[in-house]
mmCIF file of C-alpha atoms in Angstrom:
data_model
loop_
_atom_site.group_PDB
_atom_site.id
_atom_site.type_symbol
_atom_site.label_atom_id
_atom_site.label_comp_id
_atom_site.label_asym_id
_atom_site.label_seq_id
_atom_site.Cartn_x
_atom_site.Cartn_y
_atom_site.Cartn_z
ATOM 1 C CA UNK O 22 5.873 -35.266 30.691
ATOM 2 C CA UNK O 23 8.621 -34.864 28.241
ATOM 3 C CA UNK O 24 11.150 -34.377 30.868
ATOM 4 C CA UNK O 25 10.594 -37.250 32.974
ATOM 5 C CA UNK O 26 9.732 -39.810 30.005
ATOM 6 C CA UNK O 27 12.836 -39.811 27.793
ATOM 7 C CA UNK O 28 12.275 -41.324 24.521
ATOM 8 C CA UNK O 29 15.924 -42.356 24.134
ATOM 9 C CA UNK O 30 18.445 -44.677 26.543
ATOM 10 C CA UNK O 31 22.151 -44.714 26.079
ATOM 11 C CA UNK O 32 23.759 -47.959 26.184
ATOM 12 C CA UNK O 33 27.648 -48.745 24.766
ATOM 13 C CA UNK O 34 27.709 -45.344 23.149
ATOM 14 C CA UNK O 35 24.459 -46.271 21.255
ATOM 15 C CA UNK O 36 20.763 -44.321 22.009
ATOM 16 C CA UNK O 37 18.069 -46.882 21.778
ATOM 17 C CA UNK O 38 14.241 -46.540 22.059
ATOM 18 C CA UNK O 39 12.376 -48.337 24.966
ATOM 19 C CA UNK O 40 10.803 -51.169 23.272
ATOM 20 C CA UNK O 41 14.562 -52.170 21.749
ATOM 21 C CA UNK O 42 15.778 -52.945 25.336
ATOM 22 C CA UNK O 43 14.406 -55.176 28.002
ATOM 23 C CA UNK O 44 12.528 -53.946 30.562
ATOM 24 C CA UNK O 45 13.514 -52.480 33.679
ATOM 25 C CA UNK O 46 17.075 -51.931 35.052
ATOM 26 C CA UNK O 47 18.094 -54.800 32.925
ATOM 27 C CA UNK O 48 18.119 -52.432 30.107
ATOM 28 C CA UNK O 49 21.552 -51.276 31.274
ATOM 29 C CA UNK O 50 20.726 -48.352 29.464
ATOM 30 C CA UNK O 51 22.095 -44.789 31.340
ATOM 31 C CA UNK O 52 19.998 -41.457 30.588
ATOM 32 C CA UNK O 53 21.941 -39.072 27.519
ATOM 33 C CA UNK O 54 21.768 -36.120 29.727
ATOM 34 C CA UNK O 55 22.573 -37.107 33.106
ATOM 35 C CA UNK O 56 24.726 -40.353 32.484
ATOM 36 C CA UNK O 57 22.357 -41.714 35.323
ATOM 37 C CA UNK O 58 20.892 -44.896 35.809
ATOM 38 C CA UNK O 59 17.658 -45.436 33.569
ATOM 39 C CA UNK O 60 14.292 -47.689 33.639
ATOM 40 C CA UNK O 61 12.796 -49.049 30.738
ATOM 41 C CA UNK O 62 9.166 -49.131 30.925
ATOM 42 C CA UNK O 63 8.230 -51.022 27.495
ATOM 43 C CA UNK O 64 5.490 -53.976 29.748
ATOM 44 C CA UNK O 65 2.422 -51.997 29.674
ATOM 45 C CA UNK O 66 0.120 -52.396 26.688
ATOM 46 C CA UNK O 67 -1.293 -48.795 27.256
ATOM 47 C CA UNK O 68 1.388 -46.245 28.578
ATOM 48 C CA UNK O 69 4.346 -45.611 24.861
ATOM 49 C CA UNK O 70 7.523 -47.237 26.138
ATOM 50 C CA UNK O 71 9.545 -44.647 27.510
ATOM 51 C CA UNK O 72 12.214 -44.765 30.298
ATOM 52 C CA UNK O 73 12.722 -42.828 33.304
ATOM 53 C CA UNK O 74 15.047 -42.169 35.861
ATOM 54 C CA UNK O 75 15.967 -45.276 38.384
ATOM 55 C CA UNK O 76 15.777 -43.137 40.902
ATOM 56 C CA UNK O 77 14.401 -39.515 41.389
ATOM 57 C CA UNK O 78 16.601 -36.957 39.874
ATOM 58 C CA UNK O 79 16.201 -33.562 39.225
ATOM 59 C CA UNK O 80 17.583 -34.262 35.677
ATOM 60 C CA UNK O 81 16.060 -31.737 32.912
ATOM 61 C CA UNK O 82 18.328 -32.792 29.901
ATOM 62 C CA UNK O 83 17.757 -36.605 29.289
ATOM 63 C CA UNK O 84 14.674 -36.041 26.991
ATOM 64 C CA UNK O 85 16.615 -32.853 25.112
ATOM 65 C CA UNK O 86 19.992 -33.970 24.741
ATOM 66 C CA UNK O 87 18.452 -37.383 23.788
ATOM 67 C CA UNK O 88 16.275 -36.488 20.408
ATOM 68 C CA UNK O 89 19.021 -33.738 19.772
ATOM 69 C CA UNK O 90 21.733 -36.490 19.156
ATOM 70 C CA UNK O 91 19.251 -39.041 17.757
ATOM 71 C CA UNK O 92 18.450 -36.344 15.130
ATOM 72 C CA UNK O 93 22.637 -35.889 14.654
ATOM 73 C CA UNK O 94 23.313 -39.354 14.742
ATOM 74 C CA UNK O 95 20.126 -40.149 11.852
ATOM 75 C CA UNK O 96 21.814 -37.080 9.686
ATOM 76 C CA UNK O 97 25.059 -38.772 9.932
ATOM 77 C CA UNK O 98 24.243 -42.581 9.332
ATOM 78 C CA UNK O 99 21.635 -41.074 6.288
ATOM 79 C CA UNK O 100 24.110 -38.539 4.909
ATOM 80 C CA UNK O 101 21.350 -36.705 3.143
ATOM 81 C CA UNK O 102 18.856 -33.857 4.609
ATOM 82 C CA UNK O 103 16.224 -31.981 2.967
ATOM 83 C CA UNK O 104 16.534 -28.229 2.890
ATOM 84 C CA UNK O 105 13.836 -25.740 3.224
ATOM 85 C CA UNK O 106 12.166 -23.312 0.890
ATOM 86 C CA UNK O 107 13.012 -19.778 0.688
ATOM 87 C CA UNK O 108 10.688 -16.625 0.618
ATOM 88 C CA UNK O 109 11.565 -13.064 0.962
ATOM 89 C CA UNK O 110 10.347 -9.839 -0.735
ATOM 90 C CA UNK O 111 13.043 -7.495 -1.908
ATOM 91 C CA UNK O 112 11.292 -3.806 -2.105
ATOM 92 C CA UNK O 113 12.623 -0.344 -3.143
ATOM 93 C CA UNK O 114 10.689 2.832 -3.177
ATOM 94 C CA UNK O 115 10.651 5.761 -6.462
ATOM 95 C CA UNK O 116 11.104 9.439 -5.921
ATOM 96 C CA UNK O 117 7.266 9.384 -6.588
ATOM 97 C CA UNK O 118 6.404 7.402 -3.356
ATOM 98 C CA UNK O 119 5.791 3.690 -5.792
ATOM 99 C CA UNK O 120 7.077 0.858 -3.916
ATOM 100 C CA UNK O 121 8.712 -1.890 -6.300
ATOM 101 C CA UNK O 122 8.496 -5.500 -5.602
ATOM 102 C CA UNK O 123 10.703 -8.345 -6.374
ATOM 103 C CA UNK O 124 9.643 -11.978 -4.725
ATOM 104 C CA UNK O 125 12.942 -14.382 -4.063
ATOM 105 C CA UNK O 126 11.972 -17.745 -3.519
ATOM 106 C CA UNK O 127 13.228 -20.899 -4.197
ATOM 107 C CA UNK O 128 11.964 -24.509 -3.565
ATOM 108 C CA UNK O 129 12.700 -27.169 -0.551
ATOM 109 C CA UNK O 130 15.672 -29.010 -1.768
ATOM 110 C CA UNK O 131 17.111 -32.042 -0.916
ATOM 111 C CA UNK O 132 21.021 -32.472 -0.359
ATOM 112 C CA UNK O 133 23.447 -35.321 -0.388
ATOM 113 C CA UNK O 134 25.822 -34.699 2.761
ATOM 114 C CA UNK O 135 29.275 -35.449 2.557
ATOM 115 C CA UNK O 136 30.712 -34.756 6.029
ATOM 116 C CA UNK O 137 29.322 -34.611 9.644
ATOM 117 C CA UNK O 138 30.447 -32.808 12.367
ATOM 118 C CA UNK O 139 28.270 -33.289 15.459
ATOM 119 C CA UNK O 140 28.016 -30.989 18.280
ATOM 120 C CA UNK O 141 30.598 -27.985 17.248
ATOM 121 C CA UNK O 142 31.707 -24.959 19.319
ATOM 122 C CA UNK O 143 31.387 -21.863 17.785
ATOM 123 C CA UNK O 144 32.225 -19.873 20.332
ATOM 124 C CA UNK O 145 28.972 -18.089 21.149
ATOM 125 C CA UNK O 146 26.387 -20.604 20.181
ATOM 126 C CA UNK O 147 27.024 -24.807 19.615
ATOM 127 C CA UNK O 148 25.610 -25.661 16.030
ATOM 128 C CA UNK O 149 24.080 -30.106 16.479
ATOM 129 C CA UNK O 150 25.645 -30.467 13.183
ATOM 130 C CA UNK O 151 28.277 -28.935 10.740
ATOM 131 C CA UNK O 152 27.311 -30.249 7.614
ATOM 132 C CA UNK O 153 29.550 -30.222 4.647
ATOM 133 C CA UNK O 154 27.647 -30.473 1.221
ATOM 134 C CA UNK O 155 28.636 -29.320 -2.490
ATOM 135 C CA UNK O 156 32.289 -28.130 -0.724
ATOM 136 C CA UNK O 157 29.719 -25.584 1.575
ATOM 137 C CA UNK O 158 29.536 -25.678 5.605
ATOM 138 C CA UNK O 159 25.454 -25.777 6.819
ATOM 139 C CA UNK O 160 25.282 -25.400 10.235
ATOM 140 C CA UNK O 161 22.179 -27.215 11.617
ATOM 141 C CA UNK O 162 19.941 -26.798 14.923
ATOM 142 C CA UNK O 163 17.848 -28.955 16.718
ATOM 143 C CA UNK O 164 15.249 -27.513 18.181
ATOM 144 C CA UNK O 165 13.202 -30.131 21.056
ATOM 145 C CA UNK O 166 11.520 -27.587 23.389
ATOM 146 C CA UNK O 167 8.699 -24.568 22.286
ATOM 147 C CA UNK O 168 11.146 -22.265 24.366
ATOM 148 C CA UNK O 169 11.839 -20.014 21.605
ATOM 149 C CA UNK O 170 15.787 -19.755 20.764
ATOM 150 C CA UNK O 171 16.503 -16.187 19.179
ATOM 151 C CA UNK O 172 19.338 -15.351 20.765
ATOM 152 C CA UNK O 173 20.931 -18.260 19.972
ATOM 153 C CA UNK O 174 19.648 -18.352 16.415
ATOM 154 C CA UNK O 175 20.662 -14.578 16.323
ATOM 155 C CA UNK O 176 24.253 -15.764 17.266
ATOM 156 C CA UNK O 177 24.617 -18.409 14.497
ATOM 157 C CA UNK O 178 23.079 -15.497 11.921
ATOM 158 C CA UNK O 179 25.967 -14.099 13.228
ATOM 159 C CA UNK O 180 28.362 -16.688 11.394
ATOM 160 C CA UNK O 181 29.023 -16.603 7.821
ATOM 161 C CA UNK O 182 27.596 -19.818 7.124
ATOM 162 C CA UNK O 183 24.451 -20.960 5.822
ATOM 163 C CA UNK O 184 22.126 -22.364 8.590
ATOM 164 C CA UNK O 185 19.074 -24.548 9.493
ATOM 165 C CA UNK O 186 16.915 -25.037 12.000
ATOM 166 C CA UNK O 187 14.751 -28.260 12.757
ATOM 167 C CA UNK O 188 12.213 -28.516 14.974
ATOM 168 C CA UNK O 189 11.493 -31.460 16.913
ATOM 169 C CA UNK O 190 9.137 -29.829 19.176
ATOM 170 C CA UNK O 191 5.874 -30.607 18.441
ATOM 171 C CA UNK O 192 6.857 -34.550 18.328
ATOM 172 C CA UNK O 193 4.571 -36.675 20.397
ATOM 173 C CA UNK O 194 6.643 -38.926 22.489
ATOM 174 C CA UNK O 195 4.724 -41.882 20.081
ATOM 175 C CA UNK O 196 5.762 -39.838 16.996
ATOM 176 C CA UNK O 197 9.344 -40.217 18.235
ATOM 177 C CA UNK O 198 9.106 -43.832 18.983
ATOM 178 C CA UNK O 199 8.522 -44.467 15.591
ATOM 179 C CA UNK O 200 11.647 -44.867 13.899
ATOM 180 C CA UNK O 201 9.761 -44.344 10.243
ATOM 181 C CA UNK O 202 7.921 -41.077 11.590
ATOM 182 C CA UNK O 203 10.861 -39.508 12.999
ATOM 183 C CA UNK O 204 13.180 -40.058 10.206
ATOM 184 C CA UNK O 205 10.417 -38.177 8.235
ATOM 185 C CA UNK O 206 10.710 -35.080 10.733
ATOM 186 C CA UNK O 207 14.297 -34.945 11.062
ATOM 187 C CA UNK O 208 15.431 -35.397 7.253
ATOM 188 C CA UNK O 209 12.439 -34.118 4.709
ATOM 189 C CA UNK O 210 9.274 -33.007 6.377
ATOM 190 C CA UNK O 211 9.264 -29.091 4.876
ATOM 191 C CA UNK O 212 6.880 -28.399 8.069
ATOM 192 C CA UNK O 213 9.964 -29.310 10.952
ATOM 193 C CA UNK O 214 12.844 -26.805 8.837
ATOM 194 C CA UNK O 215 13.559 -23.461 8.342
ATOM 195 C CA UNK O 216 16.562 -20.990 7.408
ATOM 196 C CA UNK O 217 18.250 -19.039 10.162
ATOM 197 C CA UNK O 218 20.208 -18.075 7.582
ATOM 198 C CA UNK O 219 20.642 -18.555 3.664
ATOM 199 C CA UNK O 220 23.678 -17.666 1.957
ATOM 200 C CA UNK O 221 22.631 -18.273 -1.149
ATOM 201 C CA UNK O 222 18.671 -16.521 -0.132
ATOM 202 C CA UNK O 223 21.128 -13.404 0.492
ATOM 203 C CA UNK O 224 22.735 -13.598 -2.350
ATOM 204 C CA UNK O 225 18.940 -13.627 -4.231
ATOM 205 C CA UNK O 226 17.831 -10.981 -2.723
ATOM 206 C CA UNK O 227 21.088 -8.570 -3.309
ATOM 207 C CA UNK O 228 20.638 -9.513 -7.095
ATOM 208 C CA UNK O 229 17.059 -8.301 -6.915
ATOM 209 C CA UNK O 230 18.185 -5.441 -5.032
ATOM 210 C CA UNK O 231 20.352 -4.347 -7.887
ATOM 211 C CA UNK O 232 17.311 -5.003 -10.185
ATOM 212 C CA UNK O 233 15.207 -2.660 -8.260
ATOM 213 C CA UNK O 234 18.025 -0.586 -8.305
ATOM 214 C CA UNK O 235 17.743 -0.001 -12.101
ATOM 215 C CA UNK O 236 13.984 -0.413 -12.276
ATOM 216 C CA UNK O 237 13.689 3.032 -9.561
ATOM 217 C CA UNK O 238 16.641 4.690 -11.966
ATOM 218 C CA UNK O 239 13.914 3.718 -14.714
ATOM 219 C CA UNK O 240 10.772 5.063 -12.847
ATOM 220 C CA UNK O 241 12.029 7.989 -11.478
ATOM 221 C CA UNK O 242 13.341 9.209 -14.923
ATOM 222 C CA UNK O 243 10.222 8.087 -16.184
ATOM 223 C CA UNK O 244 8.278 9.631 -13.669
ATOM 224 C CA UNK O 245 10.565 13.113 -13.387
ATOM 225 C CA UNK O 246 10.144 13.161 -17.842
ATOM 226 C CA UNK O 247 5.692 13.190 -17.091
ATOM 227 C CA UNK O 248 6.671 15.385 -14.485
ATOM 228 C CA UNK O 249 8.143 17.986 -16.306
ATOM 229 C CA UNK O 250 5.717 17.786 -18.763
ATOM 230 C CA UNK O 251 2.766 18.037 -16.620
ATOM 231 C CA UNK O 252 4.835 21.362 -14.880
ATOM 232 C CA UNK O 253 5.189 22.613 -18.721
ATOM 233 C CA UNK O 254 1.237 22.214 -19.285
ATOM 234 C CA UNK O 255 0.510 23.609 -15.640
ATOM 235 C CA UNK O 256 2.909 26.649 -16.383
ATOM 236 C CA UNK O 257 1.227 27.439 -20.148
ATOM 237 C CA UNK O 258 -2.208 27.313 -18.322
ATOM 238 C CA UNK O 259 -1.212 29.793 -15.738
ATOM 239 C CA UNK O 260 0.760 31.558 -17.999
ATOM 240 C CA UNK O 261 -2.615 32.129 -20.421
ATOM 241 C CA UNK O 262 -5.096 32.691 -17.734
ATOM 242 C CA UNK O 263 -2.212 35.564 -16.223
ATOM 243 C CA UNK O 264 -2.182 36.799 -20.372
ATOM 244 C CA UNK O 265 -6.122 36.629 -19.987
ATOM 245 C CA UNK O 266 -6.621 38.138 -16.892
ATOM 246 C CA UNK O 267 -4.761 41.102 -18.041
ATOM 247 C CA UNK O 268 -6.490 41.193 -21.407
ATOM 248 C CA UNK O 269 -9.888 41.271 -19.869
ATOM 249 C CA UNK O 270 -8.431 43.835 -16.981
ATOM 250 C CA UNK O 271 -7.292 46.135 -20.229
ATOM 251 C CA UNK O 272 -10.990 45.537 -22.019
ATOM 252 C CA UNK O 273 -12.865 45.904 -18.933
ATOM 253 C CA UNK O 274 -10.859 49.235 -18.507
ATOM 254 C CA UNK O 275 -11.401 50.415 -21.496
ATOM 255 C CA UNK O 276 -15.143 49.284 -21.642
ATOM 256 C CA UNK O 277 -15.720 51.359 -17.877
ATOM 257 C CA UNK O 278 -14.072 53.702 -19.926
ATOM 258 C CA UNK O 279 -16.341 53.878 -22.655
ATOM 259 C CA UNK O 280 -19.546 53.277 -20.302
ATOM 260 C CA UNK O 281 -18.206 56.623 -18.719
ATOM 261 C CA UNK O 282 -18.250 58.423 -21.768
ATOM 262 C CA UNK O 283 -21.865 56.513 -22.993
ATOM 263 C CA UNK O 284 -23.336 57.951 -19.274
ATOM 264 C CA UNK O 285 -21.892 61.452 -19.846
ATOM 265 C CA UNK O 286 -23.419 61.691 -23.553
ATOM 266 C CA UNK O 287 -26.774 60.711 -22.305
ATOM 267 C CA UNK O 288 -26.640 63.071 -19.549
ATOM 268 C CA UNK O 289 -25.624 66.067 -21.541
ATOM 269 C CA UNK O 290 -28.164 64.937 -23.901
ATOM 270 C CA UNK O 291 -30.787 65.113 -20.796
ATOM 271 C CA UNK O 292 -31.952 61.163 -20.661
ATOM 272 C CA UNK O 293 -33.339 60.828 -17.256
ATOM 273 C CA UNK O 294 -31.677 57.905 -15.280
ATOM 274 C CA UNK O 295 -35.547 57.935 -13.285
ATOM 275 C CA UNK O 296 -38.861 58.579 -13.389
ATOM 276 C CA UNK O 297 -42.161 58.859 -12.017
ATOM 277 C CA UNK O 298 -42.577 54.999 -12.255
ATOM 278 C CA UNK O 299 -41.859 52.747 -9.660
ATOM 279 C CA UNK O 300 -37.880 51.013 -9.802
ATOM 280 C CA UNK O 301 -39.097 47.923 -10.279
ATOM 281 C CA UNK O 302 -41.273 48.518 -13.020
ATOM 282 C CA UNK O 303 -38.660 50.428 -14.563
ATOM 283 C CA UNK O 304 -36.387 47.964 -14.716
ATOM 284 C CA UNK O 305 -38.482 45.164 -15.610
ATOM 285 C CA UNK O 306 -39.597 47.333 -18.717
ATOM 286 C CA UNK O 307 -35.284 47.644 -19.652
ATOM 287 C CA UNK O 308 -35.488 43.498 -19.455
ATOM 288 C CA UNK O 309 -38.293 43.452 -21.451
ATOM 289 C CA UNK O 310 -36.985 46.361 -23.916
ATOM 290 C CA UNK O 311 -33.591 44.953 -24.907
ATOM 291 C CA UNK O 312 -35.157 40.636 -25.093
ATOM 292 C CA UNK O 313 -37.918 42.169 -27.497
ATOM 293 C CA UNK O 314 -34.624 44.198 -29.348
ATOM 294 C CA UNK O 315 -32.650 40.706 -29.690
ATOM 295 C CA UNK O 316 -35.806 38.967 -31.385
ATOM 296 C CA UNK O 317 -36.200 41.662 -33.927
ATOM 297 C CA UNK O 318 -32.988 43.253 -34.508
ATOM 298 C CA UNK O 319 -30.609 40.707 -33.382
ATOM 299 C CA UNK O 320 -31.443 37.576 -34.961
ATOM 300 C CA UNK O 321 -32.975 35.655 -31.580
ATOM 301 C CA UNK O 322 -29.244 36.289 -30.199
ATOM 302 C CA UNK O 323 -28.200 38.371 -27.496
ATOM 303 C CA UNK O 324 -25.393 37.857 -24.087
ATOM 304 C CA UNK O 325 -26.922 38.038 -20.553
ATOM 305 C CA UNK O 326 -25.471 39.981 -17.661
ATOM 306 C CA UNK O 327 -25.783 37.816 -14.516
ATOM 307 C CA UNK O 328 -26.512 40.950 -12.434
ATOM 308 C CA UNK O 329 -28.469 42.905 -13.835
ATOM 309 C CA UNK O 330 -30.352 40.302 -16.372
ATOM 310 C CA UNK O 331 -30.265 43.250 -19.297
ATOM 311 C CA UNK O 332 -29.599 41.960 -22.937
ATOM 312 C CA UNK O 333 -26.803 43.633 -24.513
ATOM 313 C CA UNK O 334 -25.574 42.405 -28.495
ATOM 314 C CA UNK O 335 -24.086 39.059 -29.342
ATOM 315 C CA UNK O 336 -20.532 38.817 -29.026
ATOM 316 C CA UNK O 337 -20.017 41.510 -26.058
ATOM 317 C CA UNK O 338 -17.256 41.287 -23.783
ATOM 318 C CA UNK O 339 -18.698 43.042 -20.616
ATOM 319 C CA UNK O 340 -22.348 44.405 -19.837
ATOM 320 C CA UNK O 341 -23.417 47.962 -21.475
ATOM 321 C CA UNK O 342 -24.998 49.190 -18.697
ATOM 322 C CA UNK O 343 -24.575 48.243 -15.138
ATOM 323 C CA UNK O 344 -20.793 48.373 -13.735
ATOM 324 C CA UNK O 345 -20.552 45.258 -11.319
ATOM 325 C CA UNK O 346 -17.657 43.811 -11.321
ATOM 326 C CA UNK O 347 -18.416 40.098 -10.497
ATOM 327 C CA UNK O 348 -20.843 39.529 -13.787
ATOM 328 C CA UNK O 349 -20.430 37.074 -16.422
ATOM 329 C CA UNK O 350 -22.103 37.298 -19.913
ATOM 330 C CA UNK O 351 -24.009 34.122 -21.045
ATOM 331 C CA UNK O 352 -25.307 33.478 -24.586
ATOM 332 C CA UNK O 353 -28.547 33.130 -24.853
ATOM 333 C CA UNK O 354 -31.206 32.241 -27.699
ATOM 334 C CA UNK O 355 -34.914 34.469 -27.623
ATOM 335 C CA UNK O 356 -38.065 33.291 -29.387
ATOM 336 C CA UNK O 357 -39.381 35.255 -32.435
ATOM 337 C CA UNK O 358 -42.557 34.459 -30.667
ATOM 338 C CA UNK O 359 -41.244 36.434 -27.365
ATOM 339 C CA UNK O 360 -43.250 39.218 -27.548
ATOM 340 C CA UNK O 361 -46.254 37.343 -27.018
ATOM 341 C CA UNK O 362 -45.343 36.011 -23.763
ATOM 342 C CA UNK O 363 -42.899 38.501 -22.587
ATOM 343 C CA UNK O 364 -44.964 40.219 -20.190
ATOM 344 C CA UNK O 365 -46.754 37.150 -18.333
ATOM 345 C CA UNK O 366 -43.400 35.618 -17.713
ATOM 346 C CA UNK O 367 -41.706 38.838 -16.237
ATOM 347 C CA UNK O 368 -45.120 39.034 -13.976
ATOM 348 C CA UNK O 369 -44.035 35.245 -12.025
ATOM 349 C CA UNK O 370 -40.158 35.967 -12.605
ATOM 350 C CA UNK O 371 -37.398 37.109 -10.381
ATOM 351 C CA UNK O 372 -34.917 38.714 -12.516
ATOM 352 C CA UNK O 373 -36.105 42.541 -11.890
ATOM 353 C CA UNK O 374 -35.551 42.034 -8.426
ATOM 354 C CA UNK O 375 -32.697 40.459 -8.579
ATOM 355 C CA UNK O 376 -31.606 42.907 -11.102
ATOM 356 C CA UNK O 377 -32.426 45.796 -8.441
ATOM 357 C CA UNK O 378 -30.008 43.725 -6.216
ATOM 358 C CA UNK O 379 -27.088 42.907 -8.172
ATOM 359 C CA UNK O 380 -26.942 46.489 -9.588
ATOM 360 C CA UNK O 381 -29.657 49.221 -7.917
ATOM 361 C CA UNK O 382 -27.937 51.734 -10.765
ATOM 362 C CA UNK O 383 -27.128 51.925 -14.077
ATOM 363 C CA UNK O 384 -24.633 53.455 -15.487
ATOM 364 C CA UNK O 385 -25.909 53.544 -19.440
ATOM 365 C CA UNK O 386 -29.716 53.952 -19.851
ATOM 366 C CA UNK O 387 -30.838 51.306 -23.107
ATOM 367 C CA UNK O 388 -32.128 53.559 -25.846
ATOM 368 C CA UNK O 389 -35.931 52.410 -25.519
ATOM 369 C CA UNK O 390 -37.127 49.622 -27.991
ATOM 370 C CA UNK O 391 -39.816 50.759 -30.063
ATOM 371 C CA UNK O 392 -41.813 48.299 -32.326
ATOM 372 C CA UNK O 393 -41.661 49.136 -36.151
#
């Protein structure tokens, strides 16, 4: 409907609306696009006045080229346009992966225009309007059909120049009738405008760029100085558990060492390493032997091997007796009251077996605990 009922009839250079003409031929009026014959139908009481071709053309223009230069021609008989607002979000990213932020915006403003030029070659694209403002060009677009326009928006992004778009195409052929509404949507509604390009939006963001610029110098130092520091911790903890692990590779040599020596002494000194009583039994008696040896002669304090559950004296590094290499000693506290109980807990518990397990031999026998 928009192309065959054209808001806008040319007559003595002028565009008029429907209802400002008579009715009919005798409007005289010619269509903006084709320069043919129009009809003004402006009778009815229900159809918007409108006109349309006298006779049947296959005329696509009169309806574009007819609220494009009603647009110019308001811009140039108000000499004032409102501008649109401006949002864009500068980023930069640190060595450590942050992204930085900077939001450039500024608010719809409205200009005073000094100087129209309507309709201007540019060579690859036509700007509606070459507006001069504040001693600055603004290139202006009227936009009448939802056919998008990037090339041709593309092209004027092209130009050095700041540049606006305003578009007209969601006007209702009543909304265009109205002179009131469509001075609104040609010359301040925020809604109809936006930048193709912004010269001084650019010029924003390239001072926020050069912010971020020295904000990433900032973080990255920042972030290289923790850096280093959390490389200097990492280095003095690997450095002291290397330091450690040799230390306890130098004990623990020196302990299988000693155990060596301990096993030879007893042998020579004919301590039996078995007996006639059954393994488990045997070693279950060792538990018992050394926790009863902590109570009394130890102060209630003793270290556990984690294989082979035997007690050996607070404060030593590996286990007396058994030789695996994967056990840990753990403090432990005994009851003076242990002896009591000692036996009914080793009948329900699982450390002899276990013990049997983790380490079926021994290389130092415990002496055997007597009680005084």
């Amino acid at each position: 409907m928009q192309d065959t009922n054209i808001p806008f009839g040319e007559r003595d250079g002028m565009l008029l609306r429907a209802f400002e003409v008579e009715n009919g031929l005798a409007c005289n009026c010619v269509c903006p696009g084709c320069r043919k014959p129009l009809n003004a139908a402006n009778g009815g009481q229900k159809v918007i006045p409108h006109f349309r071709h006298a006779q049947s053309e296959d005329c696509i223009s009169g309806y574009k080229d007819g609220v494009r230069r009603a647009a110019v021609a308001l811009i140039a008989e108000q000499r004032r346009l409102m501008l649109p607002g401006y949002s864009r979000q500068v980023t930069a990213m640190t060595t450590s992966g942050h992204t930085l932020l900077r939001d450039v915006t500024f608010q719809p403003t409205a200009i005073t225009v000094e100087a129209v030029e309507r309709f201007v070659d540019l060579g690859e694209v036509v700007a509606h309007a070459a507006l001069t403002a504040f001693g600055r060009q603004l290139l202006v677009r009227i936009k009448v059909s939802a056919r998008a326009e990037y090339e041709r928006c593309q092209r004027l992004a092209r130009i050095f120049s700041s540049s606006v778009e305003i578009d007209l195409s969601g006007l209702s052929l009543e909304q265009i009738n109205d002179p009131v509404m469509f001075e609104w949507a040609v010359l301040s509604d925020p809604n109809t405008r936006s930048w193709i390009r912004s010269l001084r939006g650019e010029m924003l963001e390239q001072r926020a760029a050069k912010d971020l610029a020295v904000e990433v110098i900032a973080h990255n130092a920042q972030w290289e100085q923790e850096r280093s520091r959390l490389q200097a911790i990492e280095n003095e903890r690997r450095e002291k558990q290397e330091a450690e692990a040799s230390a306890r590779a130098i004990a623990l040599a020196a302990h299988r060492k000693a155990q060596l020596a301990a096993a030879e002494t007893q042998r020579v000194a004919g301590i039996p390493t078995k007996d006639d009583r059954e393994e488990r039994q045997r070693r279950e008696e060792l538990i018992v032997g050394q926790t009863l040896r902590a109570s009394q002669e130890w102060g209630g304090k003793a270290v556990e091997c984690s294989a082979c559950y035997i007690l050996s004296p607070p404060g030593t590094q590996f286990c007396l007796y058994c030789a695996n290499e994967t056990s840990t000693m753990s403090l432990i506290f005994v009851p003076s009251d242990v002896m009591t109980t000692i036996h009914f807990r080793m009948r329900s518990s699982a450390k002899p077996d276990r013990s049997l397990r983790m380490a079926p031999t021994l290389l130092v026998q415990p002496e055997p605990f007597t009680m005084d």
